[in-house]
């Protein structure tokens, strides 16, 4: 067959797909390269429309992209929603295999909710065939989850690093929540509570979810299996355990990282509980292209 590309991710259904998804979300998941490793012929494009963040992770230097979802690098240029649509249109036409629009920073999409929502609506109205994907720290997910669903979001990632607030306090410096700044254990407790409540809300919504976990040697690496067990109870079917990338100018700048073998050991242990992602590229907030041949940021026009 002239056009046959093997399964191309179009016929295989990822085993971790959530139950009760609509046909639309199932079809978009088959073409989502992060959720379906067989969808390697399809591309995602991140639109960097979300500059602010409402928490401070101790491994994050705000001069760089969000290290929860993105590897540190040159700071992304921040786009307005209209600029983001123009850029998306350009690559959609040029590439011909763009199937996912993601918002993953450079801060947190839900800390920039108006800009995020406007971008989602613009892409949804112009490209109904495209999956709409967000990655968030989850602090505002209980507040905005339903609105995301009602505006067409099909895929959502929550990044967690702890379930135990004492461990969380070693990783988060503070959070800004409802007009207050919370620090230490109190901050971690509120964040974790909201992450779990947000995931419970997602459980019955027609959105495919995953949880990203940043593994930090000697801090939370022994605790990751507990996170995976807990998020499974909240309906999550797929987790992505990523190694910390030490960033200059942060408390974790010189922190030792897990070896590939150690990281895979944790993933293997967690695989007995939930399906694991092994093909994450720790993308920038402005990444474009297929995971197998990631393109560097290019300016529009
Ligand atoms: Fe982007 Fe994330 Fe959506 Fe994918 S990335 S918002 S789920 S479209 Fe993918 Fe990149 Fe890994 Fe993220 S490879 S860092 S898991
Ligand atoms: Fe940085 Fe992302 Fe953490 Fe916000 S959520 S502080 S942008 S790593």
mmCIF file of C-alpha atoms and ligand atoms in Angstrom:
data_model
loop_
_atom_site.group_PDB
_atom_site.id
_atom_site.type_symbol
_atom_site.label_atom_id
_atom_site.label_comp_id
_atom_site.label_asym_id
_atom_site.label_seq_id
_atom_site.Cartn_x
_atom_site.Cartn_y
_atom_site.Cartn_z
ATOM 1 C CA UNK A 1 0.000 0.000 0.000
ATOM 2 C CA UNK A 2 1.506 3.283 -1.081
ATOM 3 C CA UNK A 3 0.578 5.238 2.042
ATOM 4 C CA UNK A 4 1.118 2.499 4.581
ATOM 5 C CA UNK A 5 3.454 3.559 7.423
ATOM 6 C CA UNK A 6 2.954 0.486 9.511
ATOM 7 C CA UNK A 7 0.548 1.178 12.348
ATOM 8 C CA UNK A 8 1.820 4.789 12.550
ATOM 9 C CA UNK A 9 0.131 5.034 15.914
ATOM 10 C CA UNK A 10 -3.222 5.206 14.192
ATOM 11 C CA UNK A 11 -4.537 1.757 14.863
ATOM 12 C CA UNK A 12 -2.782 0.730 18.072
ATOM 13 C CA UNK A 13 -4.410 1.841 21.271
ATOM 14 C CA UNK A 14 -1.961 2.625 24.091
ATOM 15 C CA UNK A 15 -2.573 0.139 26.881
ATOM 16 C CA UNK A 16 -2.653 2.867 29.525
ATOM 17 C CA UNK A 17 -5.514 4.786 27.928
ATOM 18 C CA UNK A 18 -8.050 5.856 30.542
ATOM 19 C CA UNK A 19 -11.460 4.184 30.559
ATOM 20 C CA UNK A 20 -14.566 5.964 29.335
ATOM 21 C CA UNK A 21 -12.804 8.321 26.953
ATOM 22 C CA UNK A 22 -14.765 9.694 24.014
ATOM 23 C CA UNK A 23 -13.899 8.581 20.509
ATOM 24 C CA UNK A 24 -12.429 12.024 19.881
ATOM 25 C CA UNK A 25 -9.968 11.767 22.798
ATOM 26 C CA UNK A 26 -9.106 8.160 21.889
ATOM 27 C CA UNK A 27 -8.291 9.142 18.298
ATOM 28 C CA UNK A 28 -6.223 12.153 19.436
ATOM 29 C CA UNK A 29 -4.337 10.005 21.955
ATOM 30 C CA UNK A 30 -3.367 7.595 19.196
ATOM 31 C CA UNK A 31 -1.660 10.529 17.454
ATOM 32 C CA UNK A 32 -0.111 12.031 20.615
ATOM 33 C CA UNK A 33 3.611 11.199 20.657
ATOM 34 C CA UNK A 34 3.992 11.577 24.438
ATOM 35 C CA UNK A 35 1.050 9.300 25.269
ATOM 36 C CA UNK A 36 1.634 6.815 22.472
ATOM 37 C CA UNK A 37 5.220 5.866 21.665
ATOM 38 C CA UNK A 38 4.037 4.388 18.372
ATOM 39 C CA UNK A 39 2.888 7.857 17.253
ATOM 40 C CA UNK A 40 6.477 8.774 16.387
ATOM 41 C CA UNK A 41 5.419 10.096 12.982
ATOM 42 C CA UNK A 42 3.367 12.843 14.628
ATOM 43 C CA UNK A 43 4.585 16.085 16.186
ATOM 44 C CA UNK A 44 3.768 18.330 19.098
ATOM 45 C CA UNK A 45 4.310 22.057 19.216
ATOM 46 C CA UNK A 46 4.687 23.928 22.487
ATOM 47 C CA UNK A 47 3.403 27.490 22.570
ATOM 48 C CA UNK A 48 5.278 29.520 25.229
ATOM 49 C CA UNK A 49 2.429 31.789 26.308
ATOM 50 C CA UNK A 50 2.686 31.301 30.094
ATOM 51 C CA UNK A 51 5.559 33.291 31.643
ATOM 52 C CA UNK A 52 4.521 33.441 35.323
ATOM 53 C CA UNK A 53 4.616 30.733 37.956
ATOM 54 C CA UNK A 54 2.705 30.470 41.233
ATOM 55 C CA UNK A 55 5.183 28.241 43.041
ATOM 56 C CA UNK A 56 8.955 28.179 43.471
ATOM 57 C CA UNK A 57 10.652 24.840 43.055
ATOM 58 C CA UNK A 58 14.113 24.861 44.576
ATOM 59 C CA UNK A 59 15.587 23.380 41.390
ATOM 60 C CA UNK A 60 14.162 26.125 39.172
ATOM 61 C CA UNK A 61 15.960 29.241 38.078
ATOM 62 C CA UNK A 62 13.332 31.505 36.549
ATOM 63 C CA UNK A 63 15.792 32.658 33.919
ATOM 64 C CA UNK A 64 15.157 29.297 32.304
ATOM 65 C CA UNK A 65 12.177 27.254 31.133
ATOM 66 C CA UNK A 66 10.142 25.297 33.662
ATOM 67 C CA UNK A 67 12.286 22.316 34.569
ATOM 68 C CA UNK A 68 9.209 20.371 35.617
ATOM 69 C CA UNK A 69 8.469 19.752 31.972
ATOM 70 C CA UNK A 70 11.337 21.333 30.128
ATOM 71 C CA UNK A 71 15.065 21.003 30.122
ATOM 72 C CA UNK A 72 16.917 24.185 31.036
ATOM 73 C CA UNK A 73 18.239 26.169 28.125
ATOM 74 C CA UNK A 74 17.979 29.585 26.620
ATOM 75 C CA UNK A 75 14.944 31.409 27.937
ATOM 76 C CA UNK A 76 12.001 31.023 25.580
ATOM 77 C CA UNK A 77 10.547 34.088 24.000
ATOM 78 C CA UNK A 78 7.048 34.532 25.376
ATOM 79 C CA UNK A 79 4.272 34.815 22.781
ATOM 80 C CA UNK A 80 0.879 36.485 22.981
ATOM 81 C CA UNK A 81 -2.045 34.188 22.119
ATOM 82 C CA UNK A 82 -2.356 35.812 18.671
ATOM 83 C CA UNK A 83 1.350 35.371 17.982
ATOM 84 C CA UNK A 84 1.074 31.790 19.157
ATOM 85 C CA UNK A 85 -1.739 31.101 16.680
ATOM 86 C CA UNK A 86 0.280 32.627 13.819
ATOM 87 C CA UNK A 87 3.252 30.474 14.720
ATOM 88 C CA UNK A 88 1.139 27.359 15.068
ATOM 89 C CA UNK A 89 -0.522 27.936 11.671
ATOM 90 C CA UNK A 90 2.867 28.292 10.030
ATOM 91 C CA UNK A 91 4.213 24.993 11.380
ATOM 92 C CA UNK A 92 0.918 23.194 10.897
ATOM 93 C CA UNK A 93 1.047 23.966 7.175
ATOM 94 C CA UNK A 94 4.799 23.419 6.828
ATOM 95 C CA UNK A 95 5.110 20.142 8.700
ATOM 96 C CA UNK A 96 1.853 18.462 7.730
ATOM 97 C CA UNK A 97 2.007 16.082 10.726
ATOM 98 C CA UNK A 98 1.432 18.407 13.677
ATOM 99 C CA UNK A 99 -1.160 16.681 15.861
ATOM 100 C CA UNK A 100 -0.669 18.268 19.317
ATOM 101 C CA UNK A 101 -0.571 21.802 20.708
ATOM 102 C CA UNK A 102 1.035 21.881 24.158
ATOM 103 C CA UNK A 103 1.403 24.663 26.715
ATOM 104 C CA UNK A 104 4.234 23.867 29.109
ATOM 105 C CA UNK A 105 5.600 27.198 30.264
ATOM 106 C CA UNK A 106 8.013 28.780 30.519
ATOM 107 C CA UNK A 107 6.095 29.157 33.828
ATOM 108 C CA UNK A 108 2.816 27.444 34.683
ATOM 109 C CA UNK A 109 -0.162 27.534 32.268
ATOM 110 C CA UNK A 110 -2.685 27.855 35.092
ATOM 111 C CA UNK A 111 -0.793 30.754 36.683
ATOM 112 C CA UNK A 112 -1.452 32.579 33.405
ATOM 113 C CA UNK A 113 -4.985 31.371 32.966
ATOM 114 C CA UNK A 114 -6.399 34.116 30.719
ATOM 115 C CA UNK A 115 -3.550 33.839 28.202
ATOM 116 C CA UNK A 116 -3.683 30.051 28.325
ATOM 117 C CA UNK A 117 -7.444 29.949 27.796
ATOM 118 C CA UNK A 118 -7.323 32.399 24.919
ATOM 119 C CA UNK A 119 -4.614 30.354 23.217
ATOM 120 C CA UNK A 120 -6.589 27.135 23.691
ATOM 121 C CA UNK A 121 -9.690 28.720 22.148
ATOM 122 C CA UNK A 122 -7.778 30.114 19.174
ATOM 123 C CA UNK A 123 -6.155 26.780 18.348
ATOM 124 C CA UNK A 124 -9.365 24.806 19.025
ATOM 125 C CA UNK A 125 -11.386 26.996 16.655
ATOM 126 C CA UNK A 126 -8.778 26.888 13.856
ATOM 127 C CA UNK A 127 -7.656 23.259 14.236
ATOM 128 C CA UNK A 128 -10.371 20.983 15.643
ATOM 129 C CA UNK A 129 -8.261 17.970 14.640
ATOM 130 C CA UNK A 130 -5.425 18.896 17.032
ATOM 131 C CA UNK A 131 -5.071 17.558 20.602
ATOM 132 C CA UNK A 132 -4.902 20.341 23.199
ATOM 133 C CA UNK A 133 -2.376 19.478 25.902
ATOM 134 C CA UNK A 134 -1.234 21.253 29.080
ATOM 135 C CA UNK A 135 1.412 20.592 31.677
ATOM 136 C CA UNK A 136 0.890 22.129 35.113
ATOM 137 C CA UNK A 137 2.192 22.019 38.663
ATOM 138 C CA UNK A 138 -1.462 21.437 39.613
ATOM 139 C CA UNK A 139 -1.880 24.194 42.222
ATOM 140 C CA UNK A 140 -4.864 25.719 40.400
ATOM 141 C CA UNK A 141 -6.190 22.552 38.785
ATOM 142 C CA UNK A 142 -9.173 22.213 41.163
ATOM 143 C CA UNK A 143 -10.175 25.785 40.215
ATOM 144 C CA UNK A 144 -9.749 25.522 36.468
ATOM 145 C CA UNK A 145 -10.117 21.833 35.588
ATOM 146 C CA UNK A 146 -13.735 22.030 34.441
ATOM 147 C CA UNK A 147 -13.123 25.136 32.379
ATOM 148 C CA UNK A 148 -10.230 23.402 30.646
ATOM 149 C CA UNK A 149 -12.497 20.519 29.738
ATOM 150 C CA UNK A 150 -15.267 22.819 28.567
ATOM 151 C CA UNK A 151 -12.845 24.579 26.257
ATOM 152 C CA UNK A 152 -11.586 21.459 24.557
ATOM 153 C CA UNK A 153 -8.455 20.373 26.457
ATOM 154 C CA UNK A 154 -7.918 16.686 25.695
ATOM 155 C CA UNK A 155 -4.627 15.900 27.505
ATOM 156 C CA UNK A 156 -3.214 17.079 30.811
ATOM 157 C CA UNK A 157 -0.037 16.462 32.792
ATOM 158 C CA UNK A 158 0.424 17.227 36.474
ATOM 159 C CA UNK A 159 3.997 17.308 37.711
ATOM 160 C CA UNK A 160 4.484 16.035 41.248
ATOM 161 C CA UNK A 161 7.606 15.438 43.285
ATOM 162 C CA UNK A 162 6.201 14.361 46.652
ATOM 163 C CA UNK A 163 3.243 13.010 48.529
ATOM 164 C CA UNK A 164 4.766 13.603 51.936
ATOM 165 C CA UNK A 165 4.847 17.375 52.756
ATOM 166 C CA UNK A 166 8.097 16.917 54.717
ATOM 167 C CA UNK A 167 9.759 15.708 51.516
ATOM 168 C CA UNK A 168 7.914 18.341 49.485
ATOM 169 C CA UNK A 169 9.331 21.051 51.735
ATOM 170 C CA UNK A 170 12.837 20.012 50.676
ATOM 171 C CA UNK A 171 11.843 20.614 47.040
ATOM 172 C CA UNK A 172 9.428 23.574 47.084
ATOM 173 C CA UNK A 173 10.479 26.915 48.542
ATOM 174 C CA UNK A 174 7.068 28.580 48.544
ATOM 175 C CA UNK A 175 3.717 28.836 46.810
ATOM 176 C CA UNK A 176 1.449 31.793 46.091
ATOM 177 C CA UNK A 177 -2.128 30.814 46.738
ATOM 178 C CA UNK A 178 -5.277 32.884 47.164
ATOM 179 C CA UNK A 179 -3.359 36.067 47.939
ATOM 180 C CA UNK A 180 -0.977 34.444 50.447
ATOM 181 C CA UNK A 181 2.581 33.208 50.295
ATOM 182 C CA UNK A 182 2.995 29.883 52.039
ATOM 183 C CA UNK A 183 6.380 28.381 52.828
ATOM 184 C CA UNK A 184 7.929 25.089 53.879
ATOM 185 C CA UNK A 185 5.737 22.164 54.958
ATOM 186 C CA UNK A 186 2.597 24.319 54.849
ATOM 187 C CA UNK A 187 3.270 25.193 51.198
ATOM 188 C CA UNK A 188 4.014 21.607 50.218
ATOM 189 C CA UNK A 189 0.899 20.358 52.010
ATOM 190 C CA UNK A 190 -1.371 22.774 50.159
ATOM 191 C CA UNK A 191 0.244 22.056 46.799
ATOM 192 C CA UNK A 192 0.018 18.273 47.215
ATOM 193 C CA UNK A 193 -3.586 18.534 48.405
ATOM 194 C CA UNK A 194 -4.499 20.542 45.300
ATOM 195 C CA UNK A 195 -2.586 18.235 42.948
ATOM 196 C CA UNK A 196 -4.481 15.222 44.299
ATOM 197 C CA UNK A 197 -7.843 17.022 44.285
ATOM 198 C CA UNK A 198 -7.170 18.133 40.707
ATOM 199 C CA UNK A 199 -6.395 14.579 39.624
ATOM 200 C CA UNK A 200 -9.573 13.305 41.306
ATOM 201 C CA UNK A 201 -11.509 15.919 39.367
ATOM 202 C CA UNK A 202 -9.877 14.752 36.137
ATOM 203 C CA UNK A 203 -10.753 11.127 36.883
ATOM 204 C CA UNK A 204 -14.280 11.347 35.557
ATOM 205 C CA UNK A 205 -13.636 13.968 32.908
ATOM 206 C CA UNK A 206 -13.016 13.112 29.299
ATOM 207 C CA UNK A 207 -9.331 14.105 29.493
ATOM 208 C CA UNK A 208 -6.344 11.776 29.147
ATOM 209 C CA UNK A 209 -3.996 12.445 32.083
ATOM 210 C CA UNK A 210 -0.493 11.580 33.103
ATOM 211 C CA UNK A 211 1.703 12.509 36.039
ATOM 212 C CA UNK A 212 5.292 13.596 35.588
ATOM 213 C CA UNK A 213 7.590 12.975 38.540
ATOM 214 C CA UNK A 214 10.976 14.649 38.921
ATOM 215 C CA UNK A 215 13.278 12.135 40.607
ATOM 216 C CA UNK A 216 15.866 13.702 42.937
ATOM 217 C CA UNK A 217 18.577 11.456 44.254
ATOM 218 C CA UNK A 218 18.509 11.057 48.029
ATOM 219 C CA UNK A 219 15.512 13.389 48.375
ATOM 220 C CA UNK A 220 12.460 11.727 46.826
ATOM 221 C CA UNK A 221 13.808 8.754 44.848
ATOM 222 C CA UNK A 222 12.712 6.268 47.543
ATOM 223 C CA UNK A 223 9.265 7.934 47.664
ATOM 224 C CA UNK A 224 8.331 7.809 43.986
ATOM 225 C CA UNK A 225 6.633 4.452 44.203
ATOM 226 C CA UNK A 226 4.283 5.937 46.848
ATOM 227 C CA UNK A 227 3.368 8.778 44.484
ATOM 228 C CA UNK A 228 2.635 6.322 41.676
ATOM 229 C CA UNK A 229 0.419 4.206 43.950
ATOM 230 C CA UNK A 230 -1.524 7.240 45.115
ATOM 231 C CA UNK A 231 -2.125 8.751 41.677
ATOM 232 C CA UNK A 232 -3.335 5.378 40.439
ATOM 233 C CA UNK A 233 -6.130 5.628 43.028
ATOM 234 C CA UNK A 234 -7.031 8.980 41.447
ATOM 235 C CA UNK A 235 -7.540 7.433 38.021
ATOM 236 C CA UNK A 236 -4.112 8.127 36.511
ATOM 237 C CA UNK A 237 -2.978 5.352 34.173
ATOM 238 C CA UNK A 238 0.443 6.554 32.984
ATOM 239 C CA UNK A 239 3.410 8.192 34.717
ATOM 240 C CA UNK A 240 6.617 9.735 33.436
ATOM 241 C CA UNK A 241 9.547 9.594 35.870
ATOM 242 C CA UNK A 242 12.243 12.048 34.826
ATOM 243 C CA UNK A 243 15.627 12.767 36.340
ATOM 244 C CA UNK A 244 16.336 16.135 37.937
ATOM 245 C CA UNK A 245 18.424 18.371 35.707
ATOM 246 C CA UNK A 246 20.608 20.466 38.057
ATOM 247 C CA UNK A 247 20.251 24.121 37.087
ATOM 248 C CA UNK A 248 22.830 26.817 37.715
ATOM 249 C CA UNK A 249 22.029 29.222 40.523
ATOM 250 C CA UNK A 250 19.632 26.895 42.365
ATOM 251 C CA UNK A 251 19.843 24.896 45.586
ATOM 252 C CA UNK A 252 20.242 21.775 43.444
ATOM 253 C CA UNK A 253 22.959 23.202 41.195
ATOM 254 C CA UNK A 254 25.537 20.658 42.316
ATOM 255 C CA UNK A 255 23.162 17.902 43.353
ATOM 256 C CA UNK A 256 24.150 14.432 42.130
ATOM 257 C CA UNK A 257 21.728 12.969 39.604
ATOM 258 C CA UNK A 258 20.480 9.410 39.256
ATOM 259 C CA UNK A 259 22.315 7.227 36.802
ATOM 260 C CA UNK A 260 20.323 5.891 33.840
ATOM 261 C CA UNK A 261 20.359 2.500 35.525
ATOM 262 C CA UNK A 262 18.994 3.888 38.800
ATOM 263 C CA UNK A 263 16.279 5.840 36.990
ATOM 264 C CA UNK A 264 15.221 2.825 34.966
ATOM 265 C CA UNK A 265 15.236 0.730 38.151
ATOM 266 C CA UNK A 266 12.648 3.090 39.665
ATOM 267 C CA UNK A 267 10.617 3.040 36.452
ATOM 268 C CA UNK A 268 10.671 -0.755 36.364
ATOM 269 C CA UNK A 269 9.493 -0.972 39.977
ATOM 270 C CA UNK A 270 6.701 1.512 39.228
ATOM 271 C CA UNK A 271 5.778 -0.336 36.067
ATOM 272 C CA UNK A 272 4.333 -3.073 38.235
ATOM 273 C CA UNK A 273 1.760 -0.452 39.309
ATOM 274 C CA UNK A 274 1.228 1.723 36.199
ATOM 275 C CA UNK A 275 2.492 1.993 32.625
ATOM 276 C CA UNK A 276 5.635 4.097 32.386
ATOM 277 C CA UNK A 277 6.916 6.527 29.804
ATOM 278 C CA UNK A 278 10.457 5.800 28.653
ATOM 279 C CA UNK A 279 10.673 8.113 25.637
ATOM 280 C CA UNK A 280 10.354 11.582 27.223
ATOM 281 C CA UNK A 281 12.684 14.209 25.751
ATOM 282 C CA UNK A 282 12.354 16.730 28.604
ATOM 283 C CA UNK A 283 11.351 19.287 25.999
ATOM 284 C CA UNK A 284 11.718 23.034 26.113
ATOM 285 C CA UNK A 285 8.650 25.235 26.536
ATOM 286 C CA UNK A 286 8.982 26.147 22.850
ATOM 287 C CA UNK A 287 9.780 22.699 21.435
ATOM 288 C CA UNK A 288 8.493 21.903 17.942
ATOM 289 C CA UNK A 289 8.444 18.691 15.978
ATOM 290 C CA UNK A 290 8.476 14.939 16.331
ATOM 291 C CA UNK A 291 10.120 13.552 19.445
ATOM 292 C CA UNK A 292 12.440 11.546 17.224
ATOM 293 C CA UNK A 293 13.829 14.631 15.482
ATOM 294 C CA UNK A 294 13.210 17.608 17.685
ATOM 295 C CA UNK A 295 13.559 20.985 16.001
ATOM 296 C CA UNK A 296 15.118 24.003 17.670
ATOM 297 C CA UNK A 297 13.080 27.144 18.234
ATOM 298 C CA UNK A 298 12.604 29.102 15.034
ATOM 299 C CA UNK A 299 11.162 32.551 14.715
ATOM 300 C CA UNK A 300 8.009 33.159 12.713
ATOM 301 C CA UNK A 301 8.361 35.203 9.562
HETATM 302 FE FE1 LIG B 1 4.070 18.863 25.566
HETATM 303 FE FE2 LIG B 1 3.983 17.504 27.722
HETATM 304 FE FE3 LIG B 1 1.815 17.708 26.224
HETATM 305 FE FE4 LIG B 1 3.880 16.261 25.431
HETATM 306 S S1 LIG B 1 5.842 17.213 26.138
HETATM 307 S S2 LIG B 1 2.791 19.374 27.316
HETATM 308 S S3 LIG B 1 2.602 15.855 27.226
HETATM 309 S S4 LIG B 1 2.776 17.797 24.218
HETATM 310 FE FE5 LIG B 1 6.304 14.862 26.089
HETATM 311 FE FE6 LIG B 1 8.204 16.592 26.112
HETATM 312 FE FE7 LIG B 1 8.306 14.589 27.787
HETATM 313 FE FE8 LIG B 1 6.557 16.470 28.129
HETATM 314 S S5 LIG B 1 8.408 14.418 25.577
HETATM 315 S S6 LIG B 1 8.711 16.760 28.257
HETATM 316 S S7 LIG B 1 6.167 14.263 28.221
HETATM 317 FE FE1 LIG B 2 9.881 26.603 37.907
HETATM 318 FE FE2 LIG B 2 8.101 24.988 36.763
HETATM 319 FE FE3 LIG B 2 8.557 24.837 39.420
HETATM 320 FE FE4 LIG B 2 7.266 26.938 38.391
HETATM 321 S S1 LIG B 2 6.545 24.790 38.409
HETATM 322 S S2 LIG B 2 8.944 27.014 39.889
HETATM 323 S S3 LIG B 2 8.339 27.237 36.414
HETATM 324 S S4 LIG B 2 10.037 24.327 37.775
#
